[in-house]
Amino acid sequence: MATIKDVARAAGLSTATVSRVLNDHPSVTAATRAAVQDAIQRLDYHPNSAARTLRSADVSTLGLVVGDVVNPFFSELARAVENEARAHGYYVVIGNADEDPDRQDEYLSILLDRRVAGLLLCPTAEVSPLVADVVRGGRPVVFVDREIDGLDVPVVRSDSRLPVTALVDHLVRLGHRDPAIISGPTGLSTGRERLAAFRDALATHGIGLPESRVRVGDFQMDSGVAAMRSLLDQPEPPTAVFAADNLMALGALRCVHERGLRLGTDIALASFDDLPWFEYVEPPITAIRQQTERIGRTAVRELVALLDGRPARSHALPCTLVTRASCGEPVPGGEG
Amino acid sequence: MATIKDVARAAGLSTATVSRVLNDHPSVTAATRAAVQDAIQRLDYHPNSAARTLRSADVSTLGLVVGDVVNPFFSELARAVENEARAHGYYVVIGNADEDPDRQDEYLSILLDRRVAGLLLCPTAEVSPLVADVVRGGRPVVFVDREIDGLDVPVVRSDSRLPVTALVDHLVRLGHRDPAIISGPTGLSTGRERLAAFRDALATHGIGLPESRVRVGDFQMDSGVAAMRSLLDQPEPPTAVFAADNLMALGALRCVHERGLRLGTDIALASFDDLPWFEYVEPPITAIRQQTERIGRTAVRELVALLDGRPARSHALPCTLVTRASCGEPVPGGEG
DNA sequence: AAGATCGATGTAAACGATTCCACGCAATCC
DNA sequence: GGATTGCGTGGAATCGTTTACATCGATCTT
């Protein structure tokens, strides 16, 4: 493959001049420029970008490590991140942790190795020496969706307490006296928070949350199926179930269908994370809607602030409870 | 940012030795190795991959450019690609074209700049000088899902003809005499093929496909809404609609709900791409199921073959028609 | 016990681009 | 008309790594 030296030789010029032509440097004669262009054409020369980025660091790419690409929340997040990043002149390359802390660390390494300008991370584990190192190393990092105790990193996420409280009120109003939860991993801040919010909200109604009403999944679909089965297999199954993310809600739904139960009458189901198709299931599924797009955009803005040397701050964005019919009572005009 | 020199100095060794540790060279004492590891930890050192690939090309990372991360087909594909790649010792970084040819080219450039070992690409446009250059430049590339006429690149995709024919037979059997299609872009091989297969299959039943029965979307949700509206706004709307991908099917579904129509009785709907939740909509949605996981895994295997200097071949994997009730007739035991 | 062998480490030359600095030359100034 | 300015270009250092070759003890051979 032709190098800049070959071009220089072919054009009878120095590599410095060729480089100037390549980078649109003003002080090059039109004639010289043409000669270089010609040599480039003839030799089918393509600059080696490894050499290029070695010399002058790449500042155009951001890294995004998501919890699980298959999770629509994260893919929508990825799209939002990308759109906002492009508006600021950055590209985004994505690594998929698949909810596996080891994979997360690997992609973290790869992206750092590749010298991305900054990192957006949805941490998949509470403790990761690598993450801690990266943060302490002073690299520009923003956490998205999840935070890690003890690490002073800007976090952009949803505030789960209010909407979960609203959901519990909704459930209790419909007569559910012993709702269950399919929680996310308690090792993740989102898992913990949603569970705690659920428990606390029930407590205000004088309702406890015994172990028989809690199952812990991993935010992926299969764990939702298993959790729902386990809940329904009890002597006194719950009348309502709150799945802490959309994939586990889908899994729960699969189980409900397996058993031939009717949603909303035999068993109530609600989900953290709203999805377009929740509206089209019969009956439509009540869900807590996150401002996914806004989360992504805000996170990018904070990261860009960091990159520009400005201070960044954390955000807990509000959610809305979208009440539909899956918890028992058809709510007219439920959207909103 | 720490360099190999800093590590060498901190460990009281030469850069050569540090490099040997980094690359698992056998002839390094355990003690020396430990000292280097320690220094690496302390300094939070990450090798500069630009320098590394400048000296000797990086062989551990594959690049994947998907059509649209938000499309569940592509996110499932991404997961499969990643799992298979890891089994072969590769990592995968993802770029999202968002169905935009310019973005595709940008990510292609970025990934090539970063000197990934090989590329998996879901081309978003028929003509792209960059893609052509890359292919002609002899870089290891495998196309996934879509192909480009005139480029001799291994392609791993679904064979759409058989299942689309089966779908049309199904529709005709249920009495639909003028089905419509929400096609993908005709600039994409998948768009063209599915449309052609639909038209040809109808022809064998003596049914034509006039312009009033064809709408062209972009494989994204909004275009499905618009296309469905346009189809239904006609004086004589079709009784059945085939959406050429899952996102446009979701869009069509939104339109059906907007209008207060009942799926299966007022209007039939079928989709290319099956999704778990299609089963839980009322009535469940008939769909053509691709072997997404197998497509991803096969594509990686072919790319790995290329990287190992072995020949690679193309694959057209079979799909299955999963008949459910959305086209009018509840089919008992419809799964399969 | 002296030379051959071997294993661990260091030295320094690449890789291909960018860019600071210096140089020569023409045009301009006083 | 000699000094100054400015412009186009070239020389060479530099980015951070890998790796061929050199070095240097220690061990082995006979």
XYZ file of N, CA and C in Angstrom, chain A residues 70-225:
468
model
N -29.883 -5.679 23.182
C -31.174 -6.259 22.830
C -32.301 -5.577 23.602
N -31.964 -4.936 24.691
C -32.957 -4.232 25.481
C -33.339 -2.926 24.773
N -34.613 -2.798 24.391
C -35.036 -1.602 23.645
C -34.704 -0.300 24.366
N -34.682 -0.343 25.681
C -34.306 0.874 26.401
C -32.906 1.311 25.988
N -31.991 0.367 25.950
C -30.619 0.717 25.614
C -30.444 1.042 24.140
N -31.211 0.376 23.280
C -31.026 0.704 21.869
C -31.606 2.074 21.566
N -32.706 2.414 22.219
C -33.227 3.767 22.023
C -32.241 4.777 22.613
N -31.682 4.418 23.742
C -30.680 5.276 24.358
C -29.503 5.480 23.404
N -29.066 4.403 22.804
C -27.923 4.470 21.890
C -28.230 5.415 20.733
N -29.432 5.307 20.208
C -29.779 6.184 19.089
C -29.758 7.649 19.526
N -30.339 7.913 20.697
C -30.381 9.294 21.186
C -28.968 9.818 21.409
N -28.145 8.986 22.010
C -26.756 9.376 22.262
C -26.080 9.725 20.946
N -26.298 8.885 19.965
C -25.642 9.109 18.693
C -26.101 10.420 18.063
N -27.405 10.651 18.073
C -27.905 11.871 17.447
C -27.362 13.118 18.134
N -27.378 13.099 19.434
C -26.875 14.272 20.146
C -25.368 14.432 19.922
N -24.665 13.320 19.943
C -23.218 13.378 19.750
C -22.886 13.979 18.382
N -23.617 13.566 17.383
C -23.362 14.086 16.038
C -23.601 15.584 15.984
N -24.600 16.031 16.735
C -24.881 17.466 16.768
C -23.691 18.230 17.353
N -22.883 17.537 18.141
C -21.709 18.181 18.721
C -20.439 17.831 17.950
N -20.594 17.132 16.850
C -19.438 16.805 16.037
C -18.700 15.538 16.437
N -19.355 14.692 17.200
C -18.721 13.436 17.599
C -19.391 12.231 16.948
N -18.633 11.186 16.765
C -19.186 9.889 16.394
C -19.276 9.039 17.657
N -20.033 7.965 17.577
C -20.182 7.091 18.737
C -19.939 5.646 18.329
N -19.015 4.976 19.001
C -18.919 3.538 18.784
C -19.431 2.840 20.035
N -20.111 1.725 19.800
C -20.853 1.076 20.866
C -20.223 -0.252 21.248
N -20.153 -0.511 22.536
C -19.760 -1.829 23.024
C -20.922 -2.404 23.812
N -21.149 -3.697 23.681
C -22.290 -4.319 24.343
C -21.841 -5.215 25.490
N -22.195 -4.842 26.712
C -21.757 -5.627 27.872
C -22.634 -6.861 28.082
N -23.829 -6.841 27.504
C -24.753 -7.966 27.669
C -24.970 -8.278 29.158
N -24.990 -7.240 29.965
C -25.208 -7.340 31.415
C -24.137 -8.183 32.121
N -22.999 -8.306 31.495
C -21.918 -9.109 32.057
C -20.751 -8.185 32.437
N -20.446 -8.111 33.724
C -19.396 -7.193 34.182
C -18.054 -7.418 33.489
N -17.716 -8.667 33.198
C -16.440 -8.923 32.544
C -16.418 -8.342 31.140
N -17.520 -8.557 30.450
C -17.593 -7.995 29.103
C -17.525 -6.484 29.154
N -18.211 -5.924 30.121
C -18.175 -4.469 30.259
C -16.730 -3.995 30.369
N -15.971 -4.658 31.219
C -14.589 -4.236 31.419
C -13.781 -4.398 30.142
N -14.046 -5.465 29.418
C -13.316 -5.665 28.174
C -13.571 -4.529 27.192
N -14.840 -4.182 27.039
C -15.144 -3.123 26.083
C -14.643 -1.779 26.563
N -14.685 -1.603 27.851
C -14.112 -0.396 28.421
C -12.648 -0.295 28.002
N -11.923 -1.387 28.174
C -10.509 -1.407 27.788
C -10.333 -1.116 26.308
N -11.111 -1.816 25.504
C -10.958 -1.644 24.067
C -11.182 -0.205 23.664
N -12.236 0.385 24.197
C -12.540 1.751 23.799
C -11.471 2.715 24.311
N -10.980 2.473 25.498
C -9.911 3.322 26.000
C -8.668 3.137 25.141
N -8.351 1.888 24.827
C -7.202 1.607 23.969
C -7.312 2.386 22.674
N -8.551 2.460 22.190
C -8.744 3.126 20.900
C -8.795 4.623 21.056
N -8.527 5.085 22.253
C -8.398 6.510 22.478
C -9.644 7.295 22.082
N -10.791 6.823 22.553
C -11.980 7.643 22.360
C -11.816 8.893 23.220
N -12.473 9.959 22.787
C -12.334 11.225 23.507
C -12.989 11.142 24.878
N -14.116 10.453 24.966
C -14.823 10.343 26.238
C -15.702 9.114 26.256
N -16.216 8.776 27.439
C -16.949 7.524 27.601
C -18.304 7.718 28.269
N -19.307 7.066 27.709
C -20.602 6.961 28.364
C -20.754 5.503 28.773
N -21.045 5.284 30.044
C -21.058 3.918 30.541
C -22.333 3.641 31.338
N -22.953 2.500 31.045
C -24.073 2.031 31.862
C -23.498 0.893 32.699
N -23.022 1.175 33.884
C -22.254 0.169 34.624
C -23.094 -1.072 34.908
N -22.499 -2.241 34.718
C -23.241 -3.478 34.909
C -22.920 -4.137 36.229
N -22.018 -3.551 36.985
C -21.700 -4.154 38.277
C -21.303 -3.063 39.247
N -21.521 -3.347 40.500
C -21.258 -2.327 41.507
C -19.762 -2.126 41.689
N -19.036 -3.238 41.671
C -17.600 -3.115 41.853
C -16.856 -3.557 40.610
N -16.059 -2.674 40.102
C -15.189 -2.996 38.980
C -13.940 -2.156 39.149
N -12.836 -2.821 39.460
C -11.593 -2.089 39.676
C -11.262 -1.226 38.457
N -11.544 -1.766 37.286
C -11.222 -1.039 36.069
C -11.992 0.270 35.991
N -13.307 0.188 36.255
C -14.120 1.399 36.204
C -13.600 2.408 37.213
N -13.313 1.923 38.396
C -12.810 2.819 39.433
C -11.502 3.474 38.979
N -10.619 2.676 38.396
C -9.348 3.213 37.904
C -9.564 4.289 36.862
N -10.428 3.965 35.911
C -10.677 4.892 34.817
C -11.166 6.226 35.349
N -12.110 6.121 36.274
C -12.669 7.339 36.838
C -11.612 8.119 37.604
N -10.868 7.411 38.435
C -9.848 8.082 39.225
C -8.736 8.618 38.345
N -8.532 7.944 37.208
C -7.513 8.410 36.277
C -7.892 9.745 35.644
N -9.099 10.199 35.945
C -9.497 11.517 35.476
C -9.979 11.552 34.041
N -10.302 10.398 33.477
C -10.797 10.388 32.101
C -12.236 10.882 32.068
N -12.611 11.516 30.992
C -13.978 12.028 30.901
C -14.975 10.865 30.789
N -15.750 10.678 31.848
C -16.731 9.590 31.878
C -18.041 10.125 32.427
N -19.139 9.681 31.853
C -20.457 9.966 32.409
C -21.201 8.640 32.510
N -21.817 8.411 33.660
C -22.637 7.214 33.808
C -24.042 7.489 33.285
N -24.645 6.469 32.699
C -26.002 6.611 32.192
C -26.868 5.525 32.798
N -28.027 5.883 33.255
C -29.033 4.957 33.776
C -28.690 4.401 35.151
N -27.409 4.103 35.358
C -27.022 3.473 36.617
C -25.849 4.214 37.242
N -25.774 4.155 38.558
C -24.639 4.803 39.207
C -23.903 3.788 40.080
N -22.759 4.181 40.560
C -21.989 3.316 41.436
C -21.654 4.086 42.696
N -22.036 3.502 43.842
C -21.776 4.163 45.117
C -20.290 4.419 45.283
N -19.972 5.605 45.732
C -18.586 5.891 46.055
C -17.782 6.441 44.897
N -18.367 6.413 43.702
C -17.652 7.005 42.573
C -18.296 8.340 42.228
N -17.471 9.365 42.244
C -17.980 10.702 42.005
C -17.969 11.006 40.512
N -18.972 10.442 39.836
C -19.071 10.595 38.387
C -20.452 11.179 38.081
N -20.534 12.080 37.129
C -21.858 12.582 36.761
C -22.739 11.420 36.263
N -23.978 11.386 36.743
C -24.900 10.314 36.353
C -26.147 10.929 35.757
N -26.597 10.376 34.663
C -27.873 10.809 34.102
C -28.805 9.617 34.102
N -29.916 9.718 34.839
C -30.782 8.566 34.997
C -32.203 9.031 35.258
N -33.096 8.062 35.433
C -34.469 8.388 35.775
C -34.625 8.411 37.283
N -35.535 9.246 37.722
C -35.906 9.195 39.128
C -37.049 8.191 39.245
N -36.791 7.091 39.938
C -37.794 6.019 39.944
C -38.796 6.151 41.082
N -38.445 6.913 42.105
C -39.262 6.892 43.317
C -40.701 7.380 43.058
N -40.831 8.516 42.460
C -42.164 9.084 42.230
C -43.053 8.183 41.382
N -42.592 7.768 40.210
C -43.489 6.954 39.381
C -43.812 5.605 40.014
N -42.860 5.021 40.734
C -43.148 3.729 41.364
C -44.202 3.921 42.458
N -44.086 5.025 43.178
C -45.108 5.330 44.185
C -46.475 5.485 43.513
N -46.500 6.192 42.407
C -47.760 6.374 41.679
C -48.321 5.032 41.229
N -47.419 4.157 40.777
C -47.864 2.841 40.330
C -48.469 2.050 41.486
N -47.797 2.092 42.622
C -48.302 1.347 43.774
C -49.673 1.902 44.194
N -49.798 3.202 44.205
C -51.103 3.802 44.514
C -52.159 3.263 43.549
N -51.805 3.235 42.293
C -52.706 2.737 41.250
C -53.123 1.292 41.539
N -52.132 0.468 41.863
C -52.415 -0.947 42.134
C -53.330 -1.092 43.344
N -53.011 -0.354 44.403
C -53.794 -0.465 45.638
C -55.221 0.015 45.399
N -55.332 1.093 44.625
C -56.652 1.630 44.324
C -57.511 0.581 43.605
N -56.839 -0.258 42.800
C -57.573 -1.282 42.056
C -57.791 -2.537 42.895
N -57.390 -2.462 44.156
C -57.702 -3.565 45.054
C -56.619 -4.606 45.257
N -55.440 -4.346 44.702
C -54.359 -5.316 44.881
C -53.722 -5.101 46.250
N -53.822 -6.125 47.104
C -53.339 -5.975 48.478
C -52.001 -6.684 48.704
N -51.545 -7.447 47.723
C -50.261 -8.135 47.937
C -49.453 -8.224 46.644
N -49.160 -7.075 46.061
C -48.425 -7.087 44.795
C -47.015 -7.645 44.964
N -46.543 -8.239 43.891
C -45.179 -8.791 43.886
C -44.311 -7.984 42.930
N -43.010 -8.165 43.056
C -42.083 -7.471 42.152
C -41.088 -8.454 41.556
N -40.847 -8.308 40.275
C -39.707 -8.979 39.649
C -38.634 -7.908 39.561
N -37.715 -7.967 40.495
C -36.731 -6.901 40.640
C -35.531 -7.130 39.723
N -34.800 -6.071 39.474
C -33.520 -6.208 38.795
C -32.474 -6.620 39.806
N -31.263 -6.876 39.358
C -30.189 -7.282 40.267
C -29.995 -6.225 41.349
N -29.874 -6.647 42.574
C -29.703 -5.677 43.646
C -28.282 -5.123 43.655
N -27.446 -5.695 42.820
C -26.104 -5.155 42.666
C -26.087 -3.911 41.790
N -27.206 -3.615 41.152
C -27.275 -2.420 40.311
C -28.147 -1.371 40.961
N -27.760 -0.132 40.792
C -28.497 0.941 41.466
C -29.953 0.958 41.017
N -30.191 0.725 39.731
C -31.579 0.731 39.262
C -32.373 -0.405 39.897
N -31.732 -1.578 40.019
C -32.395 -2.706 40.664
C -32.782 -2.357 42.092
N -31.816 -1.872 42.825
C -32.051 -1.522 44.235
C -33.122 -0.455 44.390
N -32.985 0.615 43.626
C -33.885 1.757 43.796
C -35.341 1.406 43.518
N -35.551 0.674 42.435
C -36.931 0.356 42.074
C -37.549 -0.556 43.126
N -36.751 -1.476 43.621
C -37.237 -2.370 44.680
C -37.550 -1.574 45.949
N -36.625 -0.716 46.336
C -36.821 0.077 47.561
C -38.042 0.982 47.422
N -38.178 1.601 46.267
C -39.312 2.501 46.050
C -40.626 1.721 46.138
N -40.612 0.528 45.594
C -41.805 -0.326 45.610
C -42.161 -0.692 47.052
N -41.153 -1.122 47.778
C -41.359 -1.527 49.169
C -41.865 -0.355 50.013
N -41.213 0.788 49.878
C -41.585 1.958 50.669
C -43.002 2.416 50.348
N -43.327 2.402 49.071
C -44.665 2.855 48.666
C -45.732 1.927 49.237
N -45.446 0.617 49.203
C -46.399 -0.338 49.789
C -46.556 -0.065 51.281
N -45.447 0.245 51.917
C -45.464 0.473 53.361
C -46.414 1.617 53.730
N -46.446 2.636 52.904
C -47.343 3.765 53.210
C -48.809 3.343 53.169
N -49.059 2.215 52.524
C -50.416 1.671 52.502
C -50.575 0.572 53.549
N -49.561 0.431 54.378
C -49.627 -0.608 55.397
C -49.457 -2.014 54.847
N -48.864 -2.098 53.669
C -48.657 -3.414 53.051
C -47.175 -3.778 53.114
N -46.897 -4.988 53.556
C -45.508 -5.425 53.625
C -45.085 -6.075 52.316
N -43.780 -6.327 52.171
C -43.294 -7.006 50.964
C -42.438 -8.189 51.401
N -43.122 -9.332 51.701
C -42.384 -10.503 52.168
C -41.578 -11.117 51.029
N -40.694 -12.047 51.405
C -39.855 -12.704 50.387
C -40.668 -13.396 49.311
N -41.841 -13.874 49.682
C -42.666 -14.587 48.711
C -43.179 -13.653 47.617
N -42.995 -12.366 47.797
C -43.468 -11.391 46.806
C -42.321 -10.706 46.067
N -41.128 -11.266 46.230
C -39.959 -10.682 45.558
C -39.191 -11.759 44.798
N -38.946 -11.505 43.548
C -38.046 -12.360 42.778
C -37.016 -11.438 42.133
N -35.793 -11.908 42.083
C -34.735 -11.071 41.511
C -34.295 -11.629 40.165
N -34.473 -10.849 39.136
C -34.045 -11.248 37.791
C -32.791 -10.501 37.381
N -32.452 -10.583 36.111
C -31.212 -9.952 35.641
C -31.485 -8.943 34.526
N -32.694 -8.443 34.461
C -33.078 -7.457 33.441
C -33.177 -8.069 32.059
N -33.029 -9.381 31.941
C -33.187 -9.996 30.624
C -34.440 -10.869 30.598
N -34.880 -11.227 29.396
C -36.202 -11.820 29.242
C -36.385 -13.139 29.992
N -35.441 -14.039 29.844
C -35.606 -15.372 30.425
C -35.832 -15.323 31.930
N -35.145 -14.389 32.571
C -35.291 -14.308 34.019
C -36.699 -13.846 34.382
N -37.336 -13.112 33.479
C -38.711 -12.691 33.715
C -39.668 -13.866 33.670
N -39.423 -14.759 32.714
C -40.256 -15.967 32.606
C -40.122 -16.782 33.884
